[in-house]
Short mmCIF file of C-alpha atoms in Angstrom, two decimals:
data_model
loop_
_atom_site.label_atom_id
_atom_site.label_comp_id
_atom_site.label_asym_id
_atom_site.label_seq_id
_atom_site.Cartn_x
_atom_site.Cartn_y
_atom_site.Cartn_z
CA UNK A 1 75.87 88.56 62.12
CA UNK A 2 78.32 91.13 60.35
CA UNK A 3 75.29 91.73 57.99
CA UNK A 4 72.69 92.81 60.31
CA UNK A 5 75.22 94.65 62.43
CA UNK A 6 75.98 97.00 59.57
CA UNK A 7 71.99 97.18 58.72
CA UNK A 8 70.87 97.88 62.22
CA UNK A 9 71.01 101.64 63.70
CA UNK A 10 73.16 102.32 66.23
CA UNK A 11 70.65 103.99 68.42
CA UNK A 12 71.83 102.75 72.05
CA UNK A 13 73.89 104.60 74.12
CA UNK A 14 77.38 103.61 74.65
CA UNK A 15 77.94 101.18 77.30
CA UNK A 16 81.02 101.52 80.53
CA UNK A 17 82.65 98.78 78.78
CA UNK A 18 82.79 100.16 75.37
CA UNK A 19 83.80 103.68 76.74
CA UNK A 20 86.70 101.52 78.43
CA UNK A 21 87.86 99.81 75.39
CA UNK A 22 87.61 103.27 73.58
CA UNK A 23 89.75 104.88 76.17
CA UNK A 24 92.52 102.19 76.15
CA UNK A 25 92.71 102.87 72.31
CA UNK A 26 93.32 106.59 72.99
CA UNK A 27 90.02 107.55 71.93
CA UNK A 28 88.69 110.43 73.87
CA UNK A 29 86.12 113.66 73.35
CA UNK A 30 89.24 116.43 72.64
CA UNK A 31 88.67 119.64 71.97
CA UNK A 32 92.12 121.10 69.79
CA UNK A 33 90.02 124.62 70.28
CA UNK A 34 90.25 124.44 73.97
CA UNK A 35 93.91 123.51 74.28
CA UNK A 36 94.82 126.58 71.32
CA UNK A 37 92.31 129.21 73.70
CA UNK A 38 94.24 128.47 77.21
CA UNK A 39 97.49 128.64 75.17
CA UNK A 40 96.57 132.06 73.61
CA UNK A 41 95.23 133.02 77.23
CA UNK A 42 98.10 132.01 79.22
CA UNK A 43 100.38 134.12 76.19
CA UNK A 44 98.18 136.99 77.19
CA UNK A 45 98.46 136.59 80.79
CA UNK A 46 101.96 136.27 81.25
CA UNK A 47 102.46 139.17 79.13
CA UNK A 48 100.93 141.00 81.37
CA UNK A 49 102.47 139.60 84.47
CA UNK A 50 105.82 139.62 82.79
CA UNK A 51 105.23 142.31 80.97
CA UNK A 52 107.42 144.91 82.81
CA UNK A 53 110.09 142.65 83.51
CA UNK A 54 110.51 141.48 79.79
CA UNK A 55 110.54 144.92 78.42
CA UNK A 56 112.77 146.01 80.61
CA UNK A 57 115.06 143.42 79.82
CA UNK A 58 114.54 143.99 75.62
CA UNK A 59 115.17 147.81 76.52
CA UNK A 60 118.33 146.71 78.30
CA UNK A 61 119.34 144.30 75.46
CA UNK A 62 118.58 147.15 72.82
CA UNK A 63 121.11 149.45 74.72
CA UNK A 64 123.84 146.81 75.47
CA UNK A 65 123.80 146.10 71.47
CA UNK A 66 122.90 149.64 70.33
CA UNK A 67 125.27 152.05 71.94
CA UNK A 68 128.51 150.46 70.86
CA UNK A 69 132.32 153.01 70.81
CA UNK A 70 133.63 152.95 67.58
CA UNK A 71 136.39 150.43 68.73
CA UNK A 72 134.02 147.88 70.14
CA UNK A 73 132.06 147.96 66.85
CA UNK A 74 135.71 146.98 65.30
CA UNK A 75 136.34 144.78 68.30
CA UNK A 76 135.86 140.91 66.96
CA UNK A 77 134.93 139.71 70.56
CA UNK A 78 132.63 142.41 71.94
CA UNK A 79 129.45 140.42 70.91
CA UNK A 80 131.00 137.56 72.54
CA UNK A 81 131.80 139.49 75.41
CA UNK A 82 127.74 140.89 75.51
CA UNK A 83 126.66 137.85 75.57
CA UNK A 84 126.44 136.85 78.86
CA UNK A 85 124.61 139.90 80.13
CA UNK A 86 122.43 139.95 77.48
CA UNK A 87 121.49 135.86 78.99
CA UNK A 88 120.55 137.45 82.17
CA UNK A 89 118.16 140.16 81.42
CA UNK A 90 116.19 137.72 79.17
CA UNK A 91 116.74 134.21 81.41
CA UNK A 92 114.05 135.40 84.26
CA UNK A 93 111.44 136.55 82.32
CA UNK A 94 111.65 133.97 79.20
CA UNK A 95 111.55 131.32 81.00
CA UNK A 96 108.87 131.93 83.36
CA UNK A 97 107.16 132.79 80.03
CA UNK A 98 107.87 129.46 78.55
CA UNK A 99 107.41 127.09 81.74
CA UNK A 100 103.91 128.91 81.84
CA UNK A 101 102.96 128.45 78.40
CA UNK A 102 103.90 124.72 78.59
CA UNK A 103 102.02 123.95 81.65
CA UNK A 104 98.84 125.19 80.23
CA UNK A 105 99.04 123.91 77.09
CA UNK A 106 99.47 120.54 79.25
CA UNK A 107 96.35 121.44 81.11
CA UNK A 108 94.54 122.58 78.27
CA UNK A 109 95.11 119.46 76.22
CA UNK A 110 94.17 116.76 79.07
CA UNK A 111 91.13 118.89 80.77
CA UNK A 112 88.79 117.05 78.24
CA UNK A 113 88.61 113.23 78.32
CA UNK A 114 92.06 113.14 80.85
CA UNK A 115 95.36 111.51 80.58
CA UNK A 116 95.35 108.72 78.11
CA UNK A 117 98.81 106.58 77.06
CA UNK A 118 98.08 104.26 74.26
CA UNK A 119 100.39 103.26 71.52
CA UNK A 120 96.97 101.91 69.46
CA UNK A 121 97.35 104.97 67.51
CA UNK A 122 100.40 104.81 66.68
CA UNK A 123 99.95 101.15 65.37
CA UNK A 124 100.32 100.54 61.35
CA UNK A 125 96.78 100.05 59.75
CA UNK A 126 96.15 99.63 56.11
CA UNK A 127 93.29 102.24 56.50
CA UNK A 128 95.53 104.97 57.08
CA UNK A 129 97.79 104.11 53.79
CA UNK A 130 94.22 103.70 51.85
CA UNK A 131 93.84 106.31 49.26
CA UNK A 132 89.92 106.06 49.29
CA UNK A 133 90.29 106.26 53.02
CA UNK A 134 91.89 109.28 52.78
CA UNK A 135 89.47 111.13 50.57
CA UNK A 136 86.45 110.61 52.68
CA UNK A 137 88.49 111.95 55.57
CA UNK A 138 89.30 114.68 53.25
CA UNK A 139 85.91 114.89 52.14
CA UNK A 140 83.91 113.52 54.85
CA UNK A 141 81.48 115.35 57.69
CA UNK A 142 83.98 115.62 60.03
CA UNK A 143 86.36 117.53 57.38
CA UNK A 144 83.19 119.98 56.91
CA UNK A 145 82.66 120.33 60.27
CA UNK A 146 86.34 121.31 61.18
CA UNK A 147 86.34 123.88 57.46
CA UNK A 148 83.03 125.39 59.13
CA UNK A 149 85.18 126.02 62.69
CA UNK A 150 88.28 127.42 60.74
CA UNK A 151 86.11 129.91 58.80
CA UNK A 152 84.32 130.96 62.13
CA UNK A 153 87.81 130.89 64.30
CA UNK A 154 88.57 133.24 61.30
CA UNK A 155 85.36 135.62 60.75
CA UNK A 156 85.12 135.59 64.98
CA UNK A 157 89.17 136.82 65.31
CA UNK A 158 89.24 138.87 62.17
CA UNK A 159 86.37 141.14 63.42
CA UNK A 160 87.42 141.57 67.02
CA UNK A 161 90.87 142.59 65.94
CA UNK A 162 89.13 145.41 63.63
CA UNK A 163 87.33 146.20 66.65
CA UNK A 164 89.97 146.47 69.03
CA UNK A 165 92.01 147.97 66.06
CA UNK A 166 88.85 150.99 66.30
CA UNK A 167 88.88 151.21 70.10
CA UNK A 168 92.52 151.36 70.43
CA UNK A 169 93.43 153.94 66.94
CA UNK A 170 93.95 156.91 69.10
CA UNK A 171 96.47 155.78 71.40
CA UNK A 172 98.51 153.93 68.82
CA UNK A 173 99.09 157.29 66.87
CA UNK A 174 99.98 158.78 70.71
CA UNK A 175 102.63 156.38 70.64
CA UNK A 176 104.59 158.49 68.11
CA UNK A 177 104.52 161.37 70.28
CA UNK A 178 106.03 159.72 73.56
CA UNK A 179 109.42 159.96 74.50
CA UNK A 180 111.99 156.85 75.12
CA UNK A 181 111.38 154.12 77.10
CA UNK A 182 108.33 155.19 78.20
CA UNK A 183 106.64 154.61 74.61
CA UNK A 184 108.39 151.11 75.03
CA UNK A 185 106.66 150.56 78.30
CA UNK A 186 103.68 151.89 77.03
CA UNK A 187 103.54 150.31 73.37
CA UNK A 188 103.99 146.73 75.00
CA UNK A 189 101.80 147.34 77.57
CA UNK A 190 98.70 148.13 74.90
CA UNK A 191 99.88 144.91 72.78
CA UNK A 192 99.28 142.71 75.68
CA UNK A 193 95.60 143.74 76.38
CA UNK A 194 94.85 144.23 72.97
CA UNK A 195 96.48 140.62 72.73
CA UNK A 196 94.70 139.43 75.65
CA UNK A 197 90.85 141.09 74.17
CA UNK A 198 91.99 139.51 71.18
CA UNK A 199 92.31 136.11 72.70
CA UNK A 200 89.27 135.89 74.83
CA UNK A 201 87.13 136.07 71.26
CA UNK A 202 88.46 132.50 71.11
CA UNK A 203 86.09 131.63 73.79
CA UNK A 204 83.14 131.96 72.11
CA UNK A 205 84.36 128.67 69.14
CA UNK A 206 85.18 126.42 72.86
CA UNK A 207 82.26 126.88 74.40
CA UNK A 208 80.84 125.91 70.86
CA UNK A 209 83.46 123.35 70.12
CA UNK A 210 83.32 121.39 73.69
CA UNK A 211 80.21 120.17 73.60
CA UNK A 212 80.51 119.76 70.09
CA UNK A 213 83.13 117.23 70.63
CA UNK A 214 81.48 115.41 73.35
CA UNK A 215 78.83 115.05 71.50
CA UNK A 216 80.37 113.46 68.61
CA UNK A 217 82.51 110.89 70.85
CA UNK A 218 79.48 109.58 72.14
CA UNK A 219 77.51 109.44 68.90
CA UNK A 220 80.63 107.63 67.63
CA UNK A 221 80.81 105.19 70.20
CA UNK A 222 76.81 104.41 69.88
CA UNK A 223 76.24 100.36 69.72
CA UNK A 224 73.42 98.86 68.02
CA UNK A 225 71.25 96.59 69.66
CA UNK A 226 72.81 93.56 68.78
CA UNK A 227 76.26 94.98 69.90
CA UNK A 228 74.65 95.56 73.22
CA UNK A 229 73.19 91.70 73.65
CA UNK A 230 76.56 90.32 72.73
CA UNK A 231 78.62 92.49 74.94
CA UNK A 232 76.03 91.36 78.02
CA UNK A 233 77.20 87.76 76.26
CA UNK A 234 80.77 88.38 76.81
CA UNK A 235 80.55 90.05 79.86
CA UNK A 236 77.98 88.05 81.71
CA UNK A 237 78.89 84.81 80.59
CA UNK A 238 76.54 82.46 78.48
CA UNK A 239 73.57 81.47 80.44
CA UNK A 240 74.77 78.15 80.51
CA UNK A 241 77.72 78.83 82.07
CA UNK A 242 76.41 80.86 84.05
CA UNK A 243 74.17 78.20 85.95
CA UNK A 244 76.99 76.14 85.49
CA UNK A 245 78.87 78.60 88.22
CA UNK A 246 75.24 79.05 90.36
CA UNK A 247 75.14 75.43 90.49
CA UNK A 248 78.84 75.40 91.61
CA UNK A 249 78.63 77.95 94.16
CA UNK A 250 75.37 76.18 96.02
CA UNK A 251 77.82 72.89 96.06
CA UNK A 252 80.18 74.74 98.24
CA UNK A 253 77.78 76.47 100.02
CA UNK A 254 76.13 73.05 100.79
CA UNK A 255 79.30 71.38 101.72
CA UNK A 256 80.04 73.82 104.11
CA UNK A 257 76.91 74.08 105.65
CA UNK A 258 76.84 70.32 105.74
CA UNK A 259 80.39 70.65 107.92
CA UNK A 260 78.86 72.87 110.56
CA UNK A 261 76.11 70.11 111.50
CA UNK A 262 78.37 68.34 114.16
CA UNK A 263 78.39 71.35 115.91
CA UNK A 264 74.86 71.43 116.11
CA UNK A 265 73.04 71.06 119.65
CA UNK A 266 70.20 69.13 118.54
CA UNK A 267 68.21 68.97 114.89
CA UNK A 268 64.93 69.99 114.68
CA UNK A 269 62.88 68.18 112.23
CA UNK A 270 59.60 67.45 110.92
CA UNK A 271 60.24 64.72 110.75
CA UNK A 272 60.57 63.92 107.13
CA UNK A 273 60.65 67.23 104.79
CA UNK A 274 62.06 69.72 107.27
CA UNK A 275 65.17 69.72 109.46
CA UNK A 276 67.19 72.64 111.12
CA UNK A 277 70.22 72.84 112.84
CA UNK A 278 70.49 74.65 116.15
CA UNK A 279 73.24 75.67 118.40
CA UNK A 280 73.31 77.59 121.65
CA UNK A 281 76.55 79.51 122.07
CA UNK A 282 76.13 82.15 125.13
CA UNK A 283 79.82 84.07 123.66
CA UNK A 284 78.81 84.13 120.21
CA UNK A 285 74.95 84.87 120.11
CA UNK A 286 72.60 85.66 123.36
CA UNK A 287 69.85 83.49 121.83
CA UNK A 288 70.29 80.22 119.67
CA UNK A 289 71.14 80.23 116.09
CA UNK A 290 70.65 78.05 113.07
CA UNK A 291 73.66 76.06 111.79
CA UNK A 292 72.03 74.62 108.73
CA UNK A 293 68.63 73.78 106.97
CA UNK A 294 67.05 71.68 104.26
CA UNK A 295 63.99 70.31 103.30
CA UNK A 296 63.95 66.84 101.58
CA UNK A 297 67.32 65.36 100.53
CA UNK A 298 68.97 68.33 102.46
CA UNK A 299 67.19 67.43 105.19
CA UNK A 300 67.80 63.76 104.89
CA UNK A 301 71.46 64.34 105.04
CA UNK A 302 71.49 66.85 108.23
CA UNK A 303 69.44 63.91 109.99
CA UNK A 304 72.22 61.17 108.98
CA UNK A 305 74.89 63.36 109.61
CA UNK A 306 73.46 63.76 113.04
CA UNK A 307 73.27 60.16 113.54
CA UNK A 308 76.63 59.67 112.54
CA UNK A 309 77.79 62.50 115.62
CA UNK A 310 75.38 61.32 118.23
CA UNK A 311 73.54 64.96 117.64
CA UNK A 312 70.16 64.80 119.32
CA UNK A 313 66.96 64.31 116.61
CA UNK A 314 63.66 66.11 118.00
CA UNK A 315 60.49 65.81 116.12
CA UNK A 316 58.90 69.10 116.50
CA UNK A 317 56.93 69.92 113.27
CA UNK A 318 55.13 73.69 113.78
CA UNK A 319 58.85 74.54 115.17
CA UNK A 320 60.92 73.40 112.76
CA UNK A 321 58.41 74.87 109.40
CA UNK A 322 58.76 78.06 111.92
CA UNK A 323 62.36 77.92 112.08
CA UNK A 324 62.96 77.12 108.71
CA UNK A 325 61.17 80.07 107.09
CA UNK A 326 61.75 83.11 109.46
CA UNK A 327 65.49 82.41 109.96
CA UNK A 328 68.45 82.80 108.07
CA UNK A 329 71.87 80.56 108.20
CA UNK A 330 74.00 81.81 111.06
CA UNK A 331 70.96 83.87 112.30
CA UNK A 332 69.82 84.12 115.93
CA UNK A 333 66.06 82.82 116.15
CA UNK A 334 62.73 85.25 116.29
CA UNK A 335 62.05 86.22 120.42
CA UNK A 336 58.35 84.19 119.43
CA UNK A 337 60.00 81.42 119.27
CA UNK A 338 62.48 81.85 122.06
CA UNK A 339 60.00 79.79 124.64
CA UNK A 340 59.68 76.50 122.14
CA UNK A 341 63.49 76.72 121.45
CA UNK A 342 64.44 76.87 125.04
CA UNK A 343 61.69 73.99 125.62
CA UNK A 344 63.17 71.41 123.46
CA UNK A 345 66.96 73.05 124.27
CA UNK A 346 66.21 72.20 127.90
CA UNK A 347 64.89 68.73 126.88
CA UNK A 348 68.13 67.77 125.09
CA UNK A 349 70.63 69.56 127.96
CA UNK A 350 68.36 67.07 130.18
CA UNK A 351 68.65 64.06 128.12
CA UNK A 352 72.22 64.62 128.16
CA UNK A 353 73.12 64.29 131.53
CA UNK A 354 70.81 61.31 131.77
CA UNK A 355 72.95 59.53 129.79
CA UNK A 356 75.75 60.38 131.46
CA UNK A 357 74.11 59.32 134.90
CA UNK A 358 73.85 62.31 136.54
CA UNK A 359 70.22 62.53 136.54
CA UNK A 360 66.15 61.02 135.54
CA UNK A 361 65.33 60.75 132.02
CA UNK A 362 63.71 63.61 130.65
CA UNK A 363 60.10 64.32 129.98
CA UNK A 364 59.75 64.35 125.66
CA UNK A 365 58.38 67.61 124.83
CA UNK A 366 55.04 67.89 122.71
CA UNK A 367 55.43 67.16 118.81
CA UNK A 368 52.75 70.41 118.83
CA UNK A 369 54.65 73.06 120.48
CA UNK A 370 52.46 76.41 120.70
CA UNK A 371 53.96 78.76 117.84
CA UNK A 372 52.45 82.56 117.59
CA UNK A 373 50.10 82.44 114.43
CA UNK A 374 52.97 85.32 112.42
CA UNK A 375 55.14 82.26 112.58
CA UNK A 376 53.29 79.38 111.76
CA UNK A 377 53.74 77.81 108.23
#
């Protein structure tokens, strides 16, 4: 089986069971070029929105440390002593930085294929410790595929920033000609949107790289034709088994069909093949309904269970076929065949109170009641 596994193509797609398995084993489509982008973006962004704040605070900083008397430069504790306002100019606006930066690199990470927590990775294999296993990861298409991206990420960044670098020449050499802090202000405020132009050029390898990667994670969970059969095996059950469990299930329906025959009003038969169980319940159904059917031994066994209650046996052949192949268990009847229902219902209400002495015996009703031709069987 191992043999023609490895010979066959894997040309099926992958199944929700083997994308299950994969994902309990940690493997996902993940996109590294996605997570580094938002990173990079989010850097930009909150440089901007920080931007004034955090220079600001360095400008402070520089002047706390810079413009020293002669005996604090001498004094042993005055960096000691600048420390703590030095922690509050830089506490707002560094760690707004960082909480951003770490909630999108979060986000960035788990935005393709979700949150997964498997320790399957982290598992020993002798694979990993295999030097020939090593090479063709070294070596292999994948390893080509992620040179090929680190060349682009390179060419793609390289020539934006020599772009930007063009765009931007003039008002760097301005810089030299500005006064303090506003060439501060200003310098940091051109490295953020040259940072942030810079960053968007990333875009360009993850919308590349995305469904690159999505790609691949399906082609590397394709299952050949055989894997496909066997996982129906395994999933489905052998057929077997699985008739095994049919057979089962039409025991118990049986047996509790069988147990709702003594609640039957009368039993309509055939007299042999056929035999359906009606009751008349005005709270639970406005028309009678079927209790239980059967045809041959089925129906054998509704008729002696019958016997055994004292249920009332009419032979009605046309009504019963009728019955038995328009109407479902626990169904009401068809309205056509409301008037021979209520016929032989009225019959067996009749014959009951005849035994009981409280009135004549009862007419028998026809063996060939009239049945509308859509019904008749």
């Amino acid at each position: 089986m191992a043999e023609n596994d490895s010979s066959q193509e894997r040309t099926e797609e992958p199944t929700g069971r083997r994308l299950e398995q994969a994902r309990e084993k940690g493997q996902v489509a993940r996109s590294k070029e996605l997570g580094t982008s938002a990173v990079l973006l989010a850097s930009a962004i909150g440089f901007l929105l920080l931007g004034p704040s955090l220079s600001k605070a360095l400008y402070r900083v520089m002047e706390l440390t810079l413009t020293q008397t002669r005996e604090q430069v001498f004094d042993t504790n005055t960096m000691l002593n600048i420390w703590i306002p030095i922690g509050k100019e830089l506490v707002f606006p560094v760690l707004s930085l960082v909480f951003l930066l770490a909630a999108i690199a979060f986000a960035g990470n788990i935005v393709l294929g979700g949150m997964t927590f498997s320790s399957h990775g982290i598992m020993p294999k002798a694979s990993k410790m295999s030097p020939m296993a090593g090479f063709k990861r070294m070596f292999g298409v994948q390893a080509l595929v992620e040179l090929a991206k680190g060349i682009a990420k390179f060419s793609v960044v390289a020539i934006c920033a020599y772009l930007l670098l063009a765009l931007f020449f003039d008002e760097i050499l301005r810089l030299s000609m500005e006064h303090l802090p506003s060439n501060v202000y200003h310098s940091l405020d051109l490295l953020a949107w040259m940072f942030l132009l810079l960053c968007c050029s990333t875009l360009l390898i993850v919308v590349i790289d995305v469904p690159f990667q999505l790609w691949n994670h399906k082609k590397q969970l394709k299952m050949t034709k055989q894997e496909v059969k066997d996982e129906y095996k395994d999933t489905e059950g052998k057929p077997e088994v699985k008739g095994r469990v049919r057979q089962m299930q039409r025991e118990i329906a049986m047996r509790r069909m069988m147990a709702e025959v003594p609640n039957a009003d009368v039993i309509v038969v055939n007299p042999e093949h056929f035999a359906v169980a009606l009751k008349y319940d005005a709270k639970r159904s406005p028309a009678p309904f079927v209790l239980a059917k059967g045809v041959d031994s089925v129906a054998f066994k509704i008729r002696e269970i019958a016997r055994e209650y004292d249920i009332a046996i009419v032979s009605a052949p046309p009504l019963a076929r009728a019955i038995y192949h328009t109407t479902k268990l626990n169904q009401q009847i068809p309205d056509g065949l409301f008037t021979a229902v209520a016929q032989v219902l009225a019959y067996v209400f009749q014959l009951r109170q005849y035994r009981k002495g409280r009135g004549k015996r009862p007419t028998p009703i026809p063996l060939n009641q009239p049945i509308p031709d859509e019904y008749k069987y």
